[in-house]
XYZ file of N, CA, C and O in Angstrom:
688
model
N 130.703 124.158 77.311
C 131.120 124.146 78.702
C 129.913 123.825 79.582
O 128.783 124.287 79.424
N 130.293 122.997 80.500
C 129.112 122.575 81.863
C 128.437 123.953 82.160
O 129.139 124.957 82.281
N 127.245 124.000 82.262
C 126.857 125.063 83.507
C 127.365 125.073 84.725
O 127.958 126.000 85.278
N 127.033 123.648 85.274
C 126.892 123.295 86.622
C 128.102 122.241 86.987
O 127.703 121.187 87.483
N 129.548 122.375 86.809
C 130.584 121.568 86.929
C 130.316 120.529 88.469
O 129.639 121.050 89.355
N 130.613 119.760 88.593
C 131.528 119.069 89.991
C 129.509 118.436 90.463
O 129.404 117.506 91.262
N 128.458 118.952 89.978
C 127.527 118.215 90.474
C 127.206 116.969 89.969
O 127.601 116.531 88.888
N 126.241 116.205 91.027
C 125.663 114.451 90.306
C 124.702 114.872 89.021
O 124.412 115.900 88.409
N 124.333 113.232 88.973
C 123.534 113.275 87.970
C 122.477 113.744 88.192
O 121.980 114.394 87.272
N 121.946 113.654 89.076
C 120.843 113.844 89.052
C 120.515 115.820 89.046
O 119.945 116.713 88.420
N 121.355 115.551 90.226
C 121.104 117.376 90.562
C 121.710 118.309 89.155
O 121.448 119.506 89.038
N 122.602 117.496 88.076
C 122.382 118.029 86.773
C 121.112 118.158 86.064
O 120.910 119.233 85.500
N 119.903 116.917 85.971
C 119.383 116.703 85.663
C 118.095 117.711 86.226
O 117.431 118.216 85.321
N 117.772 117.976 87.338
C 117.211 118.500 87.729
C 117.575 120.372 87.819
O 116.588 120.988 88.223
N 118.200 120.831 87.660
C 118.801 121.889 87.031
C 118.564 122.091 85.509
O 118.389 123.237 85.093
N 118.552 121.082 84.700
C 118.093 121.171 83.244
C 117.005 121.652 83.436
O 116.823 122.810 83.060
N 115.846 120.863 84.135
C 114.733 120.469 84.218
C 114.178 122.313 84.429
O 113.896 123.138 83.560
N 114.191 122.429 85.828
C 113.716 123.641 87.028
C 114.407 125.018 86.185
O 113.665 125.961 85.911
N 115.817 125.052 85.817
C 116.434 126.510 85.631
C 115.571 127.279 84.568
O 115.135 128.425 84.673
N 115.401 126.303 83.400
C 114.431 127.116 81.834
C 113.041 127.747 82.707
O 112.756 128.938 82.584
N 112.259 126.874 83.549
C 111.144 127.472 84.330
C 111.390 128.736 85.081
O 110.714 129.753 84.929
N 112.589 128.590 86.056
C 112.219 129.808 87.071
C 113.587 130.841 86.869
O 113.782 131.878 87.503
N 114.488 130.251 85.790
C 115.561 130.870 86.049
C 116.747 131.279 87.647
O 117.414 130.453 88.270
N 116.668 132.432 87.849
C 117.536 132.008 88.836
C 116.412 132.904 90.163
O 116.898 133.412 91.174
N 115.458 132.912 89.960
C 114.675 133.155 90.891
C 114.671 132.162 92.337
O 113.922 131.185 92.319
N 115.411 132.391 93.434
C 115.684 131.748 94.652
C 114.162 131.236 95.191
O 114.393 130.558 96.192
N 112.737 131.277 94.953
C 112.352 130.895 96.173
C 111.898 129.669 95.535
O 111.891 128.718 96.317
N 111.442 129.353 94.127
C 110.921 127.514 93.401
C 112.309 126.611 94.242
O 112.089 125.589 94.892
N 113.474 127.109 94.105
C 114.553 126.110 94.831
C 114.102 125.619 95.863
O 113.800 124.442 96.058
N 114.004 126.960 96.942
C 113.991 127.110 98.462
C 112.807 126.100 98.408
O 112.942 125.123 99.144
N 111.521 126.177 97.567
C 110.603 125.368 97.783
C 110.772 123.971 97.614
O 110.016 123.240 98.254
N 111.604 123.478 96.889
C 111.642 122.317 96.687
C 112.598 121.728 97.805
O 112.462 120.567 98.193
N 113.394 122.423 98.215
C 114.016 122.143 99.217
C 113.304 121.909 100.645
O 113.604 120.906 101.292
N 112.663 122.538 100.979
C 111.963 122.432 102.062
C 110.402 121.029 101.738
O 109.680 120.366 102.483
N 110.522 121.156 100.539
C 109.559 119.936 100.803
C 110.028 118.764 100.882
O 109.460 117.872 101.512
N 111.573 118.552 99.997
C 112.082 117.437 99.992
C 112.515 117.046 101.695
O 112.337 115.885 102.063
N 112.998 117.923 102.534
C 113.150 117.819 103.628
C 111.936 117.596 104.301
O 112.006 117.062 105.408
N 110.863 117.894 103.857
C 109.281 117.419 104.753
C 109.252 116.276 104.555
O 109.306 115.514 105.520
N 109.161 115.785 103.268
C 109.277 114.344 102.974
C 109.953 113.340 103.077
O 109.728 112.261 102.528
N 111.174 113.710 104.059
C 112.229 112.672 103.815
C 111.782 113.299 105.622
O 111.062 112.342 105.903
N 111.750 113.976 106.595
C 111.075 113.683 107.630
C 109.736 112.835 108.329
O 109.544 112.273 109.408
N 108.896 113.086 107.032
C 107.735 111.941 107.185
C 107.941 110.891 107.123
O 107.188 110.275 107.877
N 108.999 109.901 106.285
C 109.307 108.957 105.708
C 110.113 108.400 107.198
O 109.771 107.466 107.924
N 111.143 109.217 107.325
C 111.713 108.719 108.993
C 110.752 108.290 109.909
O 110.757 107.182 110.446
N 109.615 109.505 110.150
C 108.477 108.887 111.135
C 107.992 107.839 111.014
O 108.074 106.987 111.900
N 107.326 107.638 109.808
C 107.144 106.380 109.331
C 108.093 105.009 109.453
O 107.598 103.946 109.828
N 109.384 105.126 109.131
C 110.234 104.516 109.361
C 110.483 103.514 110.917
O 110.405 102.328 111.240
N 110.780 104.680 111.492
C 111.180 104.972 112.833
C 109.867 103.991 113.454
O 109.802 102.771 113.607
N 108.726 105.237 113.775
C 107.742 104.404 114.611
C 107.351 103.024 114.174
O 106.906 102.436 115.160
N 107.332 102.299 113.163
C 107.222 101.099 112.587
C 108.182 100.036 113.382
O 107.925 99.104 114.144
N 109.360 100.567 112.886
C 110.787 100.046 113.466
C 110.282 99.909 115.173
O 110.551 98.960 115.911
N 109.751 100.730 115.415
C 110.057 100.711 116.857
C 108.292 100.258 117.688
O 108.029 99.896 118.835
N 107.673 100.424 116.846
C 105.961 100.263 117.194
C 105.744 101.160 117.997
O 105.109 100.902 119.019
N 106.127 102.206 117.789
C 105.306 103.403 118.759
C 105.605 104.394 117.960
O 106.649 104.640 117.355
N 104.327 105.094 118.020
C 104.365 106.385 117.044
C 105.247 107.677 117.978
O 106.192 108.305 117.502
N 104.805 107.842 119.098
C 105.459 108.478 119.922
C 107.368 108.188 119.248
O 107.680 109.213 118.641
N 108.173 107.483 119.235
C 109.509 107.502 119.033
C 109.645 107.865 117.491
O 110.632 108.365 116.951
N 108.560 107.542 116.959
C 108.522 108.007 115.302
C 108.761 109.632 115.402
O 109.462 110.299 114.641
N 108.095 110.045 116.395
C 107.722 111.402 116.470
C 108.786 112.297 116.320
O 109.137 113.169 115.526
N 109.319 111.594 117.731
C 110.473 112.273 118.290
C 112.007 112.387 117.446
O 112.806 113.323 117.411
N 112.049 111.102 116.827
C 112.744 110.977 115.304
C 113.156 112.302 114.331
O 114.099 113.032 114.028
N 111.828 112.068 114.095
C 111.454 113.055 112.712
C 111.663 114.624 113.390
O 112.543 115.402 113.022
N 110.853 114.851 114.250
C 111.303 115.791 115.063
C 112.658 116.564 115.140
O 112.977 117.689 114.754
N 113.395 115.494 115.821
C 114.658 116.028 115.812
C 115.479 115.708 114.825
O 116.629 116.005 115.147
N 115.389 115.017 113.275
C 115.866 115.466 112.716
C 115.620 116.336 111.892
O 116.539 117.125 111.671
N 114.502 116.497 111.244
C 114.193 117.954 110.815
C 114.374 119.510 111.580
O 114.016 120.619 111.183
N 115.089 119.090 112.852
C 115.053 120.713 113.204
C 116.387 121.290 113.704
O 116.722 122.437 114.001
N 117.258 119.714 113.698
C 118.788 120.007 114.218
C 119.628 120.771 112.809
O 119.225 120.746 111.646
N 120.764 121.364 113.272
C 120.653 122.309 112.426
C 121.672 122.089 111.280
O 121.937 122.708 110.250
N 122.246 120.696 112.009
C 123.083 119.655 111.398
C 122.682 119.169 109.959
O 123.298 118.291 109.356
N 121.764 119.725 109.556
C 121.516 118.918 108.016
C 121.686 120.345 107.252
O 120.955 121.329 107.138
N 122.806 120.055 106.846
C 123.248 120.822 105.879
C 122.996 120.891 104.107
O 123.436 121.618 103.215
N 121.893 119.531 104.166
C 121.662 119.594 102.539
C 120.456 120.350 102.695
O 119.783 120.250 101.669
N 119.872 121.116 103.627
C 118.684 122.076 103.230
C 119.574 123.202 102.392
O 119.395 123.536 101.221
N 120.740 123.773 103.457
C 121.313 124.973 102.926
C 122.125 125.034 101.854
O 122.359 126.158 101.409
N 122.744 123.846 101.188
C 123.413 123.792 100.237
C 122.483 123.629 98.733
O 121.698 122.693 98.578
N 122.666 124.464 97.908
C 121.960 124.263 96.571
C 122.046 123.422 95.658
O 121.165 122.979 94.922
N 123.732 123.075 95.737
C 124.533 122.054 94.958
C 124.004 121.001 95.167
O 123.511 120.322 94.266
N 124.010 120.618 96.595
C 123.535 119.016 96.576
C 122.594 118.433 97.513
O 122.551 117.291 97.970
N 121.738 119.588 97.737
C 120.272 119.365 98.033
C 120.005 118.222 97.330
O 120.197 117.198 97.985
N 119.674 118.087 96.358
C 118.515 116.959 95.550
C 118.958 115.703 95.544
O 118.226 114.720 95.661
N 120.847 115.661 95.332
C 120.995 114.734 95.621
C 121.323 113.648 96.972
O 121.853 112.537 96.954
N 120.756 114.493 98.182
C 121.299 114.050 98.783
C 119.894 114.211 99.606
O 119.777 113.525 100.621
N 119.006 114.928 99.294
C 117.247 114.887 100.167
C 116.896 113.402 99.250
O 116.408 112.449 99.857
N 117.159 113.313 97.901
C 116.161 112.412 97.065
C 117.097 111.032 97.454
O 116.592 109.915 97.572
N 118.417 111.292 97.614
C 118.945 109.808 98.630
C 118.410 109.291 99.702
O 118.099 108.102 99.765
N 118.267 110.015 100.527
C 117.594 109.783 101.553
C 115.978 109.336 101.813
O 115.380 108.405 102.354
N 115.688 110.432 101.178
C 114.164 109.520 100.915
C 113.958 108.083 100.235
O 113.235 107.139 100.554
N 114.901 108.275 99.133
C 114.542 106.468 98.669
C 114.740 106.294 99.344
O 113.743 106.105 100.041
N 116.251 106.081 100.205
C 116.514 104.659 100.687
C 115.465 104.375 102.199
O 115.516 103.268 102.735
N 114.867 105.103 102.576
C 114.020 105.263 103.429
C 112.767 104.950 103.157
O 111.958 104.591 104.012
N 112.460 105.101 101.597
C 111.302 104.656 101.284
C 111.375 103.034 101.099
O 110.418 102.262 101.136
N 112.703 102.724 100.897
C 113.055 101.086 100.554
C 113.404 100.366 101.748
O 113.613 99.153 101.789
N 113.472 101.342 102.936
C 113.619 100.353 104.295
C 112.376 100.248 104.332
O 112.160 99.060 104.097
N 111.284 100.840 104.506
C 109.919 100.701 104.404
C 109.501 99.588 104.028
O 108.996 98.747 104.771
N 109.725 99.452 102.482
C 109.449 98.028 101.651
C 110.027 96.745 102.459
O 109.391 95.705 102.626
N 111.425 97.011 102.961
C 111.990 96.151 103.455
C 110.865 95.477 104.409
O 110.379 94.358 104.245
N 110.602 96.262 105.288
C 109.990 95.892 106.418
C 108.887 95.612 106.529
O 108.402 95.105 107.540
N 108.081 95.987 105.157
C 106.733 95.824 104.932
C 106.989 94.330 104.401
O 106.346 93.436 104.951
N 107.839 94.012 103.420
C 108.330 92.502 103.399
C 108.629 91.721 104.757
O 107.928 90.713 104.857
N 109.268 91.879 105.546
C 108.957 91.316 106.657
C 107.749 90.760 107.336
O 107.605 89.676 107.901
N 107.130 91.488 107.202
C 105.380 91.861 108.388
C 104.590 90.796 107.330
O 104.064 89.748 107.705
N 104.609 91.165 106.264
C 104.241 90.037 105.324
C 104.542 88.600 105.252
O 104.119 87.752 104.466
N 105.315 88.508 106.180
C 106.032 87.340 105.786
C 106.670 86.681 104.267
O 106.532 85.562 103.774
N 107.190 87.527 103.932
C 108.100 87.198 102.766
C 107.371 87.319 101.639
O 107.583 86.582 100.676
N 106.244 88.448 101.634
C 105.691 88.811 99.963
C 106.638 88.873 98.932
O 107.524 89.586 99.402
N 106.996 88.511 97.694
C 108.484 89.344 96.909
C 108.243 90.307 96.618
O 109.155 91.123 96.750
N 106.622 90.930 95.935
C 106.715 92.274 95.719
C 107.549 93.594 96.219
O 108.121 94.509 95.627
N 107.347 93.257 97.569
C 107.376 94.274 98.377
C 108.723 94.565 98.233
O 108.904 95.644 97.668
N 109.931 93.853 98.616
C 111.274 93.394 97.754
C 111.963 93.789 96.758
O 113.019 94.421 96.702
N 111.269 93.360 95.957
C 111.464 93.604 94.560
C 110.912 94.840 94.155
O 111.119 95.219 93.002
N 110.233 95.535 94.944
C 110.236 97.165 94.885
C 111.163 97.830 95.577
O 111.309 99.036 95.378
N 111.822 97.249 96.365
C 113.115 97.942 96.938
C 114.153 98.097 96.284
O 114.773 99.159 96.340
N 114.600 96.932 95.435
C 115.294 96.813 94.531
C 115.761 98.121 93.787
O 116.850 98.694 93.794
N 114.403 98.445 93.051
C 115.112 99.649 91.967
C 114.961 101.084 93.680
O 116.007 101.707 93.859
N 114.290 101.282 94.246
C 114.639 102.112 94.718
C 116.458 102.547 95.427
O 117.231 103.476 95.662
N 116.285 101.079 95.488
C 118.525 100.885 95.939
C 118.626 101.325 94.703
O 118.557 102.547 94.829
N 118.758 101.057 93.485
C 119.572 101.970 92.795
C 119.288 103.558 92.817
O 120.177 104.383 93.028
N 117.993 103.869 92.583
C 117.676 105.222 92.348
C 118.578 106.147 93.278
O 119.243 107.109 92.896
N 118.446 105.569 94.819
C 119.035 106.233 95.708
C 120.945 106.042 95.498
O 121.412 107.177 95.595
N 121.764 105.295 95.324
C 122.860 104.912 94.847
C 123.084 105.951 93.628
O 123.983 106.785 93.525
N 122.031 105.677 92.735
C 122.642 107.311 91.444
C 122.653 108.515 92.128
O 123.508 109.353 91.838
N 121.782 108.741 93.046
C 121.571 110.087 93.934
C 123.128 110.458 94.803
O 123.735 111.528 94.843
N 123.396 109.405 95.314
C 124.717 109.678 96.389
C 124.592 108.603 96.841
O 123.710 108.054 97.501
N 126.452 108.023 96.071
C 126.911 106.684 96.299
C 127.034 106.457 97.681
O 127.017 105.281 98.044
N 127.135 107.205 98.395
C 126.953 107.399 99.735
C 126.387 106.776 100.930
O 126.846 106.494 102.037
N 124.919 106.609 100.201
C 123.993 106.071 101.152
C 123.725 104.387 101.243
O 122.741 103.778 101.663
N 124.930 103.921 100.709
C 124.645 102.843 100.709
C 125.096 102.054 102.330
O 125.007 100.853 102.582
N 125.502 102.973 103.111
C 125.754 102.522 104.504
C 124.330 102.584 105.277
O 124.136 101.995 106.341
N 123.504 103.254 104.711
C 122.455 102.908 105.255
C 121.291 101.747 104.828
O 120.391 101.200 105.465
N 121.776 101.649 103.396
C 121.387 100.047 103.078
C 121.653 98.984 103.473
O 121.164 97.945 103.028
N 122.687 99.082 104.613
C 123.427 98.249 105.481
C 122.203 97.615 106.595
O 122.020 96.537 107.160
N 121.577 98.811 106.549
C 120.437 98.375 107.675
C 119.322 96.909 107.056
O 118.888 96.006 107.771
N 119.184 97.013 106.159
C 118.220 96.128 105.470
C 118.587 94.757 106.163
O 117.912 94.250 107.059
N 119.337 94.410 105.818
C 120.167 92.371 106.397
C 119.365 92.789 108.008
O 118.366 92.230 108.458
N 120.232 94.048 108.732
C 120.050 94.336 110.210
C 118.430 93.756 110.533
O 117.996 92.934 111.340
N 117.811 94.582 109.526
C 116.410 94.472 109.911
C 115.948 93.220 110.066
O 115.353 92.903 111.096
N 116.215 92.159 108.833
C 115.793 90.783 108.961
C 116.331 90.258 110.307
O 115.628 89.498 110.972
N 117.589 90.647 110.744
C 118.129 90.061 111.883
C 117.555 90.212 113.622
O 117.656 89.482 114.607
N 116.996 91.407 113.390
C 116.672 92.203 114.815
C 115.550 92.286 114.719
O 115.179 92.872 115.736
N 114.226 91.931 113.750
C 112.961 92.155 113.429
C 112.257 91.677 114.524
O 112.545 90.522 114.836
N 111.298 92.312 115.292
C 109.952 92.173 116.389
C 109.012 91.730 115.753
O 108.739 91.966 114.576
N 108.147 90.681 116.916
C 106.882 90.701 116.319
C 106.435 89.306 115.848
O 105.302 88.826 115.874
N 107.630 88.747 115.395
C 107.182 87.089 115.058
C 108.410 85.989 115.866
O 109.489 86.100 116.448
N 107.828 85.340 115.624
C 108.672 84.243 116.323
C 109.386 83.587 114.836
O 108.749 82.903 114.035
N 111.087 84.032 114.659
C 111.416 83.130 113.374
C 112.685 82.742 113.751
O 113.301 83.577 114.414
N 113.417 81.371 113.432
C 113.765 81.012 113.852
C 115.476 81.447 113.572
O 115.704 81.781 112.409
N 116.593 81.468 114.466
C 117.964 82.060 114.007
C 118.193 81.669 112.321
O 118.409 82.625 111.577
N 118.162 80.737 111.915
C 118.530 80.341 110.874
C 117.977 81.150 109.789
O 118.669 81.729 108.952
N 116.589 81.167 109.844
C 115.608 81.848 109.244
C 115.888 83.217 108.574
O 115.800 83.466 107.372
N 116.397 84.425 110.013
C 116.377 85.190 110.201
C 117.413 85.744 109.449
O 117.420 86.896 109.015
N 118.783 84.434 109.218
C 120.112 85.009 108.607
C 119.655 84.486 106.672
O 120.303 84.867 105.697
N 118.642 83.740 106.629
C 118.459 83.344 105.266
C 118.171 84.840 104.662
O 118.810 85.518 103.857
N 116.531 85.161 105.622
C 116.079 86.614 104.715
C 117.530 87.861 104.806
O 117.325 88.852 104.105
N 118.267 87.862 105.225
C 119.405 88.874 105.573
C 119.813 88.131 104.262
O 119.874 88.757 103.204
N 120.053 86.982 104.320
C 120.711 86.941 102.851
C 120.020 87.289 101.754
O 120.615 87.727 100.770
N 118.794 87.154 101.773
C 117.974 87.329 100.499
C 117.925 88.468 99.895
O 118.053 88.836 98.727
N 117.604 89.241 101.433
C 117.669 91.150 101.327
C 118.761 91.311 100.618
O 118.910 91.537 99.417
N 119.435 91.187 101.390
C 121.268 91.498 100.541
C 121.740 91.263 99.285
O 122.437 92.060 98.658
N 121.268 89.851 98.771
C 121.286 90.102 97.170
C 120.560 90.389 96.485
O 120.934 90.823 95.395
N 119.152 90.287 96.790
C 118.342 91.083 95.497
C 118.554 92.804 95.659
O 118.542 93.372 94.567
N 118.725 93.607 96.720
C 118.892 94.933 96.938
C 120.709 95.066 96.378
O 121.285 96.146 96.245
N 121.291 93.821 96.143
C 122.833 94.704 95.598
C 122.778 93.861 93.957
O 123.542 94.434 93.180
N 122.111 92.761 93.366
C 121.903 92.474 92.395
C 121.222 93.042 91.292
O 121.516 93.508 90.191
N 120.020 92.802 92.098
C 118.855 93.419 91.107
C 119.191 94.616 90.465
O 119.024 94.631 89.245
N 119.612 95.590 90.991
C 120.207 96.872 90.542
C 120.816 96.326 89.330
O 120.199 96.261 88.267
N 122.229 95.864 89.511
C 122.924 95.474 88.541
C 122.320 95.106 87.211
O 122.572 95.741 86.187
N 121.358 93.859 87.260
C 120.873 93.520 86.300
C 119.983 94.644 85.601
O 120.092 94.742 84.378
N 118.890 95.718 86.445
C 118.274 96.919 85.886
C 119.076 96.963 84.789
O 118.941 96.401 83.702
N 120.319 98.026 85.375
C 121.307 98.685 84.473
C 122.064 97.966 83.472
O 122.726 98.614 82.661
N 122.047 96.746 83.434
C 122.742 95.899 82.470
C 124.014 95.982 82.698
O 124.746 96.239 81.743
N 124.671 95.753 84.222
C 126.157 95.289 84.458
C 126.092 94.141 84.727
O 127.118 93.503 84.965
């Protein structure tokens, strides 16, 4: 029989991992919880003020979402992990996104987003509305002069290597 019925993979996985260590001792959780939430607040700042070129709106970002009281995957145990470690990828892969941008079209940078879209997708199929943003970004991007056409090519590019590449990882 399951231990842990109705959870993802991952937050199974991580329950294998953590329970033999601390057993059911509440505060290694609480800790991991609160860092995953530090880190997936830094990652917004980062995000954010980039997105926006001012650290000041990064601030204010991260700020208020780490303290509204609306994020309910701190308090939930079940699906904390999968749903802090969603968030952080895909946040760590808008990053890439955009660091591909500023670059002017490095592939690395790209092609490291790639597996992070899946990682975050095994975490909570969920977040893939916020992978939605990626195309956005090529479209609305500051900072250079590129031309309309241009702008809808990299939206295309983003869009299939971040919903392909995955595929091919996993061998579908």
């Amino acid at each position: 029989a399951d231990p842990w019925p109705g959870m993802g993979t991952v937050t199974h996985l991580y329950f294998r991992l953590v329970y033999p260590l601390f057993g059911e001792a509440a505060l290694p959780y609480h800790l991991v919880t609160w860092l995953l939430h530090l880190l997936n607040a830094l990652l917004l700042y980062l995000f954010t003020a980039r997105l926006a070129a001012c650290r000041t709106v990064g601030l204010m970002a991260a700020l208020v979402w780490s303290c509204h009281p609306g994020i309910s995957a701190v308090s939930f145990i079940t699906k904390r992990v999968d749903t802090l470690l969603a968030v952080a990828s895909c946040l760590a892969g808008l990053l890439l996104v955009l660091r591909w941008l500023e670059q002017r079209g490095r592939s690395r940078h790209l092609m490291g987003a790639a597996p992070v879209a899946l990682f975050s997708l095994v975490c909570q199929p969920t977040v893939l509305g916020l992978w939605l943003l990626a195309p956005a970004l090529c479209l609305f991007s500051r900072g250079r002069a590129v031309p309309p056409l241009s702008r809808w090519l990299q939206a295309a590019r983003v869009t299939a290597t971040l919903m392909t590449l995955p595929l091919i990882l996993v061998g579908g």
